[in-house]
Amino acid sequence: MTPRTPPLDAGATRVLDFWFRELTPGDWFGGGVQLDEKVRARFGAVHAQALEGACDGWAETPLGRLALVIVLDQFSRHIHRDTAQAFAADRRAQELVLEGLEAGVDAQLGFAHRHFFYMPLMHAEDTALQARSVACFEDLHRFAGELLAFARSHEADIAAYGRFPYRNAALQRSSTHEEEEFLKTRQGP
């Protein structure tokens, strides 16, 4: 029997919903003082709890671990901008990432999630962790390249046929001779 993954903590869910649903990439990288105030008001208490270890249980699930990493890495920078406290949780965030990498947690996260999961390594003042950061982001880049290759193959199908030939049967369309030849060599996504 496969062990059950514990449910995602409600606090972790609030963090992820805020970071990935309410905010945009423009907010992440250019939110400035307004975002700092929003993070401080909504998550200042959660951040303080995380610093005390009260949220460590979140790390039992991949998404929970990601939420804790975001609180310790990203929220610290917003709540304590331009102070030493902005970097006080870096070591703990880096430990969470390294433990997660060893357990393969990152492979269970989506593309944008992985970006922020790896971010504490990028923030490290340590050459070994910087090398690990680059390796993680290179893997992410390769994955993006694979997605781009799929997008290009879809574009090529539309350019060649004006539609996806592998949908013809399901949509009860007749295939052209060219599409039939194509279908002999390739199946749909």
PDB file of N, CA and C in Angstrom, residues 15-16 18-21 23-30 35 62-63 65-75 77-78 93-94 96-97 101 106 109-123 133 136-137 140:
ATOM      1  N   VAL A  15      -0.360  30.763   1.338  1.00  0.00           N
ATOM      2  CA  VAL A  15       0.898  31.285   0.793  1.00  0.00           C
ATOM      3  C   VAL A  15       0.971  31.014  -0.709  1.00  0.00           C
ATOM      4  N   LEU A  16       0.702  29.785  -1.109  1.00  0.00           N
ATOM      5  CA  LEU A  16       0.797  29.422  -2.522  1.00  0.00           C
ATOM      6  C   LEU A  16      -0.252  30.134  -3.368  1.00  0.00           C
ATOM      7  N   PHE A  18      -1.587  33.017  -2.780  1.00  0.00           N
ATOM      8  CA  PHE A  18      -1.149  34.407  -2.883  1.00  0.00           C
ATOM      9  C   PHE A  18      -0.024  34.532  -3.903  1.00  0.00           C
ATOM     10  N   TRP A  19       1.004  33.727  -3.760  1.00  0.00           N
ATOM     11  CA  TRP A  19       2.204  33.869  -4.577  1.00  0.00           C
ATOM     12  C   TRP A  19       1.966  33.505  -6.038  1.00  0.00           C
ATOM     13  N   PHE A  20       1.232  32.423  -6.279  1.00  0.00           N
ATOM     14  CA  PHE A  20       1.084  31.924  -7.642  1.00  0.00           C
ATOM     15  C   PHE A  20      -0.252  32.261  -8.313  1.00  0.00           C
ATOM     16  N   ARG A  21      -1.258  32.669  -7.567  1.00  0.00           N
ATOM     17  CA  ARG A  21      -2.543  33.000  -8.181  1.00  0.00           C
ATOM     18  C   ARG A  21      -2.837  34.488  -8.160  1.00  0.00           C
ATOM     19  N   LEU A  23      -0.482  36.998  -7.497  1.00  0.00           N
ATOM     20  CA  LEU A  23       0.620  37.793  -8.032  1.00  0.00           C
ATOM     21  C   LEU A  23       0.961  37.363  -9.457  1.00  0.00           C
ATOM     22  N   THR A  24       1.634  38.242 -10.158  1.00  0.00           N
ATOM     23  CA  THR A  24       2.120  37.973 -11.509  1.00  0.00           C
ATOM     24  C   THR A  24       3.640  38.013 -11.494  1.00  0.00           C
ATOM     25  N   PRO A  25       4.288  37.551 -12.544  1.00  0.00           N
ATOM     26  CA  PRO A  25       5.747  37.702 -12.603  1.00  0.00           C
ATOM     27  C   PRO A  25       6.188  39.162 -12.450  1.00  0.00           C
ATOM     28  N   GLY A  26       5.390  40.093 -12.933  1.00  0.00           N
ATOM     29  CA  GLY A  26       5.719  41.504 -12.726  1.00  0.00           C
ATOM     30  C   GLY A  26       5.750  41.869 -11.255  1.00  0.00           C
ATOM     31  N   ASP A  27       4.834  41.266 -10.477  1.00  0.00           N
ATOM     32  CA  ASP A  27       4.829  41.494  -9.031  1.00  0.00           C
ATOM     33  C   ASP A  27       6.047  40.855  -8.379  1.00  0.00           C
ATOM     34  N   TRP A  28       6.351  39.623  -8.789  1.00  0.00           N
ATOM     35  CA  TRP A  28       7.467  38.906  -8.177  1.00  0.00           C
ATOM     36  C   TRP A  28       8.772  39.679  -8.289  1.00  0.00           C
ATOM     37  N   PHE A  29       8.990  40.254  -9.457  1.00  0.00           N
ATOM     38  CA  PHE A  29      10.292  40.858  -9.710  1.00  0.00           C
ATOM     39  C   PHE A  29      10.274  42.377  -9.754  1.00  0.00           C
ATOM     40  N   GLY A  30       9.112  42.977  -9.539  1.00  0.00           N
ATOM     41  CA  GLY A  30       9.060  44.427  -9.560  1.00  0.00           C
ATOM     42  C   GLY A  30       8.001  44.996  -8.643  1.00  0.00           C
ATOM     43  N   LEU A  35       4.234  45.766  -2.696  1.00  0.00           N
ATOM     44  CA  LEU A  35       4.196  44.331  -2.427  1.00  0.00           C
ATOM     45  C   LEU A  35       4.780  44.050  -1.045  1.00  0.00           C
ATOM     46  N   PRO A  62       5.455  18.136  -0.896  1.00  0.00           N
ATOM     47  CA  PRO A  62       6.220  18.984  -1.826  1.00  0.00           C
ATOM     48  C   PRO A  62       5.706  20.422  -1.879  1.00  0.00           C
ATOM     49  N   LEU A  63       4.398  20.605  -1.994  1.00  0.00           N
ATOM     50  CA  LEU A  63       3.865  21.963  -2.062  1.00  0.00           C
ATOM     51  C   LEU A  63       4.003  22.690  -0.730  1.00  0.00           C
ATOM     52  N   ARG A  65       6.445  22.191   1.411  1.00  0.00           N
ATOM     53  CA  ARG A  65       7.858  22.565   1.485  1.00  0.00           C
ATOM     54  C   ARG A  65       8.106  23.813   0.638  1.00  0.00           C
ATOM     55  N   LEU A  66       7.522  23.857  -0.543  1.00  0.00           N
ATOM     56  CA  LEU A  66       7.657  25.035  -1.399  1.00  0.00           C
ATOM     57  C   LEU A  66       7.115  26.272  -0.691  1.00  0.00           C
ATOM     58  N   ALA A  67       5.940  26.160  -0.085  1.00  0.00           N
ATOM     59  CA  ALA A  67       5.359  27.301   0.625  1.00  0.00           C
ATOM     60  C   ALA A  67       6.288  27.781   1.734  1.00  0.00           C
ATOM     61  N   LEU A  68       6.868  26.867   2.472  1.00  0.00           N
ATOM     62  CA  LEU A  68       7.786  27.239   3.551  1.00  0.00           C
ATOM     63  C   LEU A  68       9.033  27.906   2.990  1.00  0.00           C
ATOM     64  N   VAL A  69       9.534  27.399   1.887  1.00  0.00           N
ATOM     65  CA  VAL A  69      10.694  28.019   1.229  1.00  0.00           C
ATOM     66  C   VAL A  69      10.354  29.448   0.805  1.00  0.00           C
ATOM     67  N   ILE A  70       9.180  29.649   0.243  1.00  0.00           N
ATOM     68  CA  ILE A  70       8.774  30.994  -0.187  1.00  0.00           C
ATOM     69  C   ILE A  70       8.675  31.930   1.014  1.00  0.00           C
ATOM     70  N   VAL A  71       8.090  31.452   2.104  1.00  0.00           N
ATOM     71  CA  VAL A  71       7.980  32.283   3.304  1.00  0.00           C
ATOM     72  C   VAL A  71       9.361  32.683   3.805  1.00  0.00           C
ATOM     73  N   LEU A  72      10.269  31.717   3.874  1.00  0.00           N
ATOM     74  CA  LEU A  72      11.596  31.992   4.432  1.00  0.00           C
ATOM     75  C   LEU A  72      12.499  32.759   3.477  1.00  0.00           C
ATOM     76  N   ASP A  73      12.371  32.523   2.201  1.00  0.00           N
ATOM     77  CA  ASP A  73      13.257  33.164   1.224  1.00  0.00           C
ATOM     78  C   ASP A  73      12.651  34.451   0.664  1.00  0.00           C
ATOM     79  N   GLN A  74      11.510  34.357   0.022  1.00  0.00           N
ATOM     80  CA  GLN A  74      10.921  35.519  -0.636  1.00  0.00           C
ATOM     81  C   GLN A  74      10.271  36.485   0.362  1.00  0.00           C
ATOM     82  N   PHE A  75       9.456  35.959   1.252  1.00  0.00           N
ATOM     83  CA  PHE A  75       8.758  36.844   2.180  1.00  0.00           C
ATOM     84  C   PHE A  75       9.744  37.574   3.091  1.00  0.00           C
ATOM     85  N   ARG A  77      12.557  38.764   2.312  1.00  0.00           N
ATOM     86  CA  ARG A  77      13.080  39.890   1.545  1.00  0.00           C
ATOM     87  C   ARG A  77      12.054  41.024   1.427  1.00  0.00           C
ATOM     88  N   HIS A  78      10.786  40.669   1.422  1.00  0.00           N
ATOM     89  CA  HIS A  78       9.746  41.702   1.361  1.00  0.00           C
ATOM     90  C   HIS A  78       9.471  42.311   2.729  1.00  0.00           C
ATOM     91  N   ALA A  93      16.134  28.134   4.584  1.00  0.00           N
ATOM     92  CA  ALA A  93      15.511  27.914   3.278  1.00  0.00           C
ATOM     93  C   ALA A  93      16.395  27.028   2.402  1.00  0.00           C
ATOM     94  N   GLN A  94      17.693  27.281   2.428  1.00  0.00           N
ATOM     95  CA  GLN A  94      18.631  26.477   1.634  1.00  0.00           C
ATOM     96  C   GLN A  94      18.647  25.032   2.106  1.00  0.00           C
ATOM     97  N   LEU A  96      16.151  23.431   3.470  1.00  0.00           N
ATOM     98  CA  LEU A  96      14.894  22.837   2.997  1.00  0.00           C
ATOM     99  C   LEU A  96      14.990  22.449   1.525  1.00  0.00           C
ATOM    100  N   VAL A  97      15.626  23.296   0.737  1.00  0.00           N
ATOM    101  CA  VAL A  97      15.779  23.003  -0.690  1.00  0.00           C
ATOM    102  C   VAL A  97      16.703  21.800  -0.878  1.00  0.00           C
ATOM    103  N   LEU A 101      15.770  18.395  -2.618  1.00  0.00           N
ATOM    104  CA  LEU A 101      16.446  17.876  -3.814  1.00  0.00           C
ATOM    105  C   LEU A 101      16.862  16.428  -3.619  1.00  0.00           C
ATOM    106  N   ASP A 106      11.589  18.325  -5.997  1.00  0.00           N
ATOM    107  CA  ASP A 106      11.462  19.267  -7.119  1.00  0.00           C
ATOM    108  C   ASP A 106      10.824  18.613  -8.339  1.00  0.00           C
ATOM    109  N   LEU A 109       7.110  19.140  -8.565  1.00  0.00           N
ATOM    110  CA  LEU A 109       6.620  20.517  -8.642  1.00  0.00           C
ATOM    111  C   LEU A 109       6.527  20.983 -10.083  1.00  0.00           C
ATOM    112  N   GLY A 110       5.631  21.915 -10.326  1.00  0.00           N
ATOM    113  CA  GLY A 110       5.481  22.503 -11.649  1.00  0.00           C
ATOM    114  C   GLY A 110       6.615  23.470 -11.974  1.00  0.00           C
ATOM    115  N   PHE A 111       6.611  23.949 -13.197  1.00  0.00           N
ATOM    116  CA  PHE A 111       7.695  24.794 -13.705  1.00  0.00           C
ATOM    117  C   PHE A 111       7.914  26.046 -12.850  1.00  0.00           C
ATOM    118  N   ALA A 112       6.889  26.856 -12.678  1.00  0.00           N
ATOM    119  CA  ALA A 112       7.034  28.083 -11.879  1.00  0.00           C
ATOM    120  C   ALA A 112       7.361  27.746 -10.432  1.00  0.00           C
ATOM    121  N   HIS A 113       6.797  26.658  -9.935  1.00  0.00           N
ATOM    122  CA  HIS A 113       7.095  26.242  -8.571  1.00  0.00           C
ATOM    123  C   HIS A 113       8.578  25.931  -8.406  1.00  0.00           C
ATOM    124  N   ARG A 114       9.120  25.208  -9.369  1.00  0.00           N
ATOM    125  CA  ARG A 114      10.536  24.830  -9.275  1.00  0.00           C
ATOM    126  C   ARG A 114      11.431  26.057  -9.285  1.00  0.00           C
ATOM    127  N   HIS A 115      11.058  27.041 -10.057  1.00  0.00           N
ATOM    128  CA  HIS A 115      11.833  28.275 -10.111  1.00  0.00           C
ATOM    129  C   HIS A 115      12.012  28.844  -8.699  1.00  0.00           C
ATOM    130  N   PHE A 116      10.933  28.947  -7.938  1.00  0.00           N
ATOM    131  CA  PHE A 116      11.030  29.509  -6.594  1.00  0.00           C
ATOM    132  C   PHE A 116      11.574  28.514  -5.584  1.00  0.00           C
ATOM    133  N   PHE A 117      11.439  27.236  -5.886  1.00  0.00           N
ATOM    134  CA  PHE A 117      12.045  26.230  -5.003  1.00  0.00           C
ATOM    135  C   PHE A 117      13.567  26.336  -5.055  1.00  0.00           C
ATOM    136  N   TYR A 118      14.122  26.597  -6.231  1.00  0.00           N
ATOM    137  CA  TYR A 118      15.576  26.690  -6.386  1.00  0.00           C
ATOM    138  C   TYR A 118      16.146  28.045  -5.966  1.00  0.00           C
ATOM    139  N   MET A 119      15.314  29.054  -5.855  1.00  0.00           N
ATOM    140  CA  MET A 119      15.776  30.417  -5.619  1.00  0.00           C
ATOM    141  C   MET A 119      16.693  30.574  -4.400  1.00  0.00           C
ATOM    142  N   PRO A 120      16.444  29.906  -3.277  1.00  0.00           N
ATOM    143  CA  PRO A 120      17.360  30.079  -2.147  1.00  0.00           C
ATOM    144  C   PRO A 120      18.800  29.692  -2.468  1.00  0.00           C
ATOM    145  N   LEU A 121      18.987  28.746  -3.388  1.00  0.00           N
ATOM    146  CA  LEU A 121      20.354  28.386  -3.770  1.00  0.00           C
ATOM    147  C   LEU A 121      21.009  29.529  -4.536  1.00  0.00           C
ATOM    148  N   MET A 122      20.225  30.220  -5.351  1.00  0.00           N
ATOM    149  CA  MET A 122      20.736  31.378  -6.082  1.00  0.00           C
ATOM    150  C   MET A 122      21.106  32.504  -5.124  1.00  0.00           C
ATOM    151  N   HIS A 123      20.433  32.571  -3.998  1.00  0.00           N
ATOM    152  CA  HIS A 123      20.686  33.631  -3.024  1.00  0.00           C
ATOM    153  C   HIS A 123      21.854  33.317  -2.097  1.00  0.00           C
ATOM    154  N   SER A 133      22.742  25.658  -7.709  1.00  0.00           N
ATOM    155  CA  SER A 133      21.696  26.515  -8.270  1.00  0.00           C
ATOM    156  C   SER A 133      21.734  26.494  -9.783  1.00  0.00           C
ATOM    157  N   CYS A 136      20.491  23.231 -11.153  1.00  0.00           N
ATOM    158  CA  CYS A 136      19.023  23.130 -11.066  1.00  0.00           C
ATOM    159  C   CYS A 136      18.353  23.957 -12.157  1.00  0.00           C
ATOM    160  N   PHE A 137      18.837  25.183 -12.343  1.00  0.00           N
ATOM    161  CA  PHE A 137      18.227  26.031 -13.362  1.00  0.00           C
ATOM    162  C   PHE A 137      18.560  25.550 -14.772  1.00  0.00           C
ATOM    163  N   LEU A 140      15.977  23.031 -15.416  1.00  0.00           N
ATOM    164  CA  LEU A 140      14.728  23.722 -15.709  1.00  0.00           C
ATOM    165  C   LEU A 140      14.749  24.270 -17.137  1.00  0.00           C
TER     166      LEU A 140
END
